[in-house]
CSV table of C-alpha atoms in Angstrom, one decimal:
chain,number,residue,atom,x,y,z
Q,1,UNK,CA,-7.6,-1.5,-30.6
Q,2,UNK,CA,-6.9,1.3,-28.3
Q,3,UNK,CA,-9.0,4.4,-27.9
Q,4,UNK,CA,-10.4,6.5,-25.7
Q,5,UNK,CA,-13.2,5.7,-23.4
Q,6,UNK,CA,-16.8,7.1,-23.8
Q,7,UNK,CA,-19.5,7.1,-21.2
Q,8,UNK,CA,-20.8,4.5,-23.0
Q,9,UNK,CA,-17.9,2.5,-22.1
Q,10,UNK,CA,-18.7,3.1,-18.2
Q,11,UNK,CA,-20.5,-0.1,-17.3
Q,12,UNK,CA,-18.2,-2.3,-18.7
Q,13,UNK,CA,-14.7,-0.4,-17.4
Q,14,UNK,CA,-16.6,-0.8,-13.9
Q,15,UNK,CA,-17.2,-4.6,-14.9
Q,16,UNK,CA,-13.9,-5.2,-15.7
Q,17,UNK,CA,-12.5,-3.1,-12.1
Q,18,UNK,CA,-14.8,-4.9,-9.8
Q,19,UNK,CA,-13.9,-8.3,-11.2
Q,20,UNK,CA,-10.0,-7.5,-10.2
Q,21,UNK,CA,-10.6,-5.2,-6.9
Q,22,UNK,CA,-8.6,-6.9,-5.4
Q,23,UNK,CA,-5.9,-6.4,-7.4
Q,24,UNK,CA,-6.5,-2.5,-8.7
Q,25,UNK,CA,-8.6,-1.1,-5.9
Q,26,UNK,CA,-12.0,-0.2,-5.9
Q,27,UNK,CA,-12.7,2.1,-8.7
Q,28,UNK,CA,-15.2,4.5,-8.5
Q,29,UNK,CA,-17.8,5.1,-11.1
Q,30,UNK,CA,-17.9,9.1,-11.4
Q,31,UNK,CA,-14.0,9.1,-11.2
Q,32,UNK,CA,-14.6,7.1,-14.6
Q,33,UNK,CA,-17.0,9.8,-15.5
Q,34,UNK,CA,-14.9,12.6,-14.7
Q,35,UNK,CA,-11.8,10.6,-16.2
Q,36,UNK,CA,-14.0,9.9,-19.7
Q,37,UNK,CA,-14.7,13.7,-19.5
Q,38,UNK,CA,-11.5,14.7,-19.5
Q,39,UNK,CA,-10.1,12.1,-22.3
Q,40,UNK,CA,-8.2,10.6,-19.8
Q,41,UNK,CA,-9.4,7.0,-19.8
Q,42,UNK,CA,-8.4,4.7,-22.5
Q,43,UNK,CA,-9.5,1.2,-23.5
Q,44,UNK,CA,-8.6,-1.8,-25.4
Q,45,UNK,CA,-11.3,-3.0,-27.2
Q,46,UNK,CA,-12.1,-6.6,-29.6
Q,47,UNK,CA,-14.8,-7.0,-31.8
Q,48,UNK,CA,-16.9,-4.5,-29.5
Q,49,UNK,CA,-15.9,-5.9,-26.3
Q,50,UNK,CA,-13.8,-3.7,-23.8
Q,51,UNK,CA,-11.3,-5.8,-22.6
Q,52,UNK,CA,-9.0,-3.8,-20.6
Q,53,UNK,CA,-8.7,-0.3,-19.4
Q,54,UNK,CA,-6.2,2.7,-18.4
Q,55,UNK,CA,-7.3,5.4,-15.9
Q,56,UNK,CA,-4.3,7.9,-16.0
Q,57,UNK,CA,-4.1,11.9,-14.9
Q,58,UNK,CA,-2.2,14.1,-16.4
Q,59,UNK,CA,-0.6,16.8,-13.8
Q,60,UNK,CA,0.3,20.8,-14.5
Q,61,UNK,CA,3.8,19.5,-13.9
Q,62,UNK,CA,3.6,17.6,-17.4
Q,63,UNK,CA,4.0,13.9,-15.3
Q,64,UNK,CA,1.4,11.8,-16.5
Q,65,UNK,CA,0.3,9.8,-13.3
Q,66,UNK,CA,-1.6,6.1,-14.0
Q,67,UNK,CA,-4.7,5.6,-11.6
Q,68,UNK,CA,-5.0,2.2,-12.8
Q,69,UNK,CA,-4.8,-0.1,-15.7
Q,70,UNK,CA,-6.8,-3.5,-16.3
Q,71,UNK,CA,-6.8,-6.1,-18.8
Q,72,UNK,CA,-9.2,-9.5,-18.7
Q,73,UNK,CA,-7.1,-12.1,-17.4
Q,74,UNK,CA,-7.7,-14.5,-21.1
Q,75,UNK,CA,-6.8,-11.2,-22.3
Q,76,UNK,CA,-3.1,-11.2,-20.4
Q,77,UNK,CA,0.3,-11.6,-21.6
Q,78,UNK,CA,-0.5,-10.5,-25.3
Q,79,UNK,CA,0.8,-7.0,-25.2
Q,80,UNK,CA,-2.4,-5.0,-24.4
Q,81,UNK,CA,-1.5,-3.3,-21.3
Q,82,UNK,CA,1.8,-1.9,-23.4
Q,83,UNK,CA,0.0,-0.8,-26.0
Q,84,UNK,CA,-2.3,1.3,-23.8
Q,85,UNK,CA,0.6,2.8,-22.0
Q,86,UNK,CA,2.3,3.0,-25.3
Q,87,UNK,CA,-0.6,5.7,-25.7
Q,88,UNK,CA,0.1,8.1,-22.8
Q,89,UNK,CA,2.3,10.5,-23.2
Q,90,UNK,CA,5.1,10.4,-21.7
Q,91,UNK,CA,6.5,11.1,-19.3
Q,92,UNK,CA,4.9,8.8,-16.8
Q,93,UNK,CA,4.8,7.7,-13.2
Q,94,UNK,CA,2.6,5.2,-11.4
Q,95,UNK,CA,2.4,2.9,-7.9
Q,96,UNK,CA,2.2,-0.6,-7.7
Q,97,UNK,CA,1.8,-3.1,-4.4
Q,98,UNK,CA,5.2,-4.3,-4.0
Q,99,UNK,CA,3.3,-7.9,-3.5
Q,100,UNK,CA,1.4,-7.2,-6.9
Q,101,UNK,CA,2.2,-9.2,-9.6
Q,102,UNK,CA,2.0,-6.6,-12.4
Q,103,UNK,CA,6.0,-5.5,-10.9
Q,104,UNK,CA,7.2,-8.0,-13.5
Q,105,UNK,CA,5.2,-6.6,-16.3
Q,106,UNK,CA,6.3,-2.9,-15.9
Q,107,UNK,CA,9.9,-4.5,-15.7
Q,108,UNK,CA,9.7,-5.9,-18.8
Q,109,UNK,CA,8.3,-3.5,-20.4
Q,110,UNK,CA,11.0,-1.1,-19.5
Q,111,UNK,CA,9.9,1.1,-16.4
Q,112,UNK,CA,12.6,2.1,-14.4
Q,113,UNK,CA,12.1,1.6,-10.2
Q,114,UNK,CA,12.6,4.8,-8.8
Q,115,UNK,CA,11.8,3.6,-4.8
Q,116,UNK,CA,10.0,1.7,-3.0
Q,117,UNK,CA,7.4,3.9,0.1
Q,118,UNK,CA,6.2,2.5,2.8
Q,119,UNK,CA,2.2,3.0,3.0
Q,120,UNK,CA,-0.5,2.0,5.9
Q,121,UNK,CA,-1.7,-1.1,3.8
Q,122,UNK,CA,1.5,-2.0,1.1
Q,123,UNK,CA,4.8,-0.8,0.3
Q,124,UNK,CA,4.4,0.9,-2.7
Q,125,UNK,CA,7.4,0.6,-5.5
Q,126,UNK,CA,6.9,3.9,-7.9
Q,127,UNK,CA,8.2,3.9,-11.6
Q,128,UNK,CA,9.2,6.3,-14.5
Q,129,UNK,CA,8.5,5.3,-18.1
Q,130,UNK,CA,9.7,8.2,-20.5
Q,131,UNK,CA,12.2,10.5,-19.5
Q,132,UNK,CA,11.2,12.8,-16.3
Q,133,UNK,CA,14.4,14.5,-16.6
Q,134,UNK,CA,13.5,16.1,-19.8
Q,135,UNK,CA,11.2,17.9,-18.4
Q,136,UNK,CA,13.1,19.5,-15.4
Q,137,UNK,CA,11.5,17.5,-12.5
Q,138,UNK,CA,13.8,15.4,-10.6
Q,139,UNK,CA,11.2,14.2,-7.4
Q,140,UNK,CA,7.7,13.1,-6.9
């Protein structure tokens, strides 16, 4: 089930990030902190066990922005990292490695490509789930 984090959560979100750094990034454990403060960190949880989580920010612009999002690799492929987003509001934007293989997943979940950036480590491709439009913003 999905819900959102508490700081007793912490230790196993950070588990969960440094196990896929390489992947995600490194995560920082007060950015958790602050994130569980502000009720922006969700997890997916089984029979006690956090199994995946979503590290999002909402901006004053009404764009919800995803830091990162996680699931346990036996935990894959079963609709978990959906039903996370499926609990951000929308709209939403986020960044992912062009070389990363999550690109097929927000594909086929329905996020829309916007561009692809260059950056000093990756190209970045950036895509829109919900409807930016609705809100008046037409850039980043």
């Amino acid at each position: 089930m999905v819900r959102l984090a508490t700081l007793d959560d912490i230790d196993s979100i950070k588990k969960i990030a440094d196990k896929y750094i390489k992947e995600i990034g490194f995560v920082l454990r007060p950015a958790l902190v602050e994130h569980c403060n502000k009720k922006t960190l969700l997890v997916y949880e089984i029979d006690g066990e956090i199994i995946g989580f979503c590290n999002y920010h909402y901006r004053r612009d009404g764009i919800n922005v995803i830091y990162e999002i996680c699931v346990s690799s036996n935990y894959r492929n079963k609709g978990i990292a959906k039903q996370l987003i499926d609990n951000i509001p929308k709209p939403i934007r986020l960044k992912c490695p062009v070389d990363n293989e999550s690109n097929k997943f927000y594909i086929h979940i329905g996020a829309r490509l916007i561009e692809t950036v260059a950056s000093k480590k990756r190209d970045l491709n950036i895509y829109e789930i919900g409807d930016i439009y609705s809100i008046g913003l037409l850039k980043w």
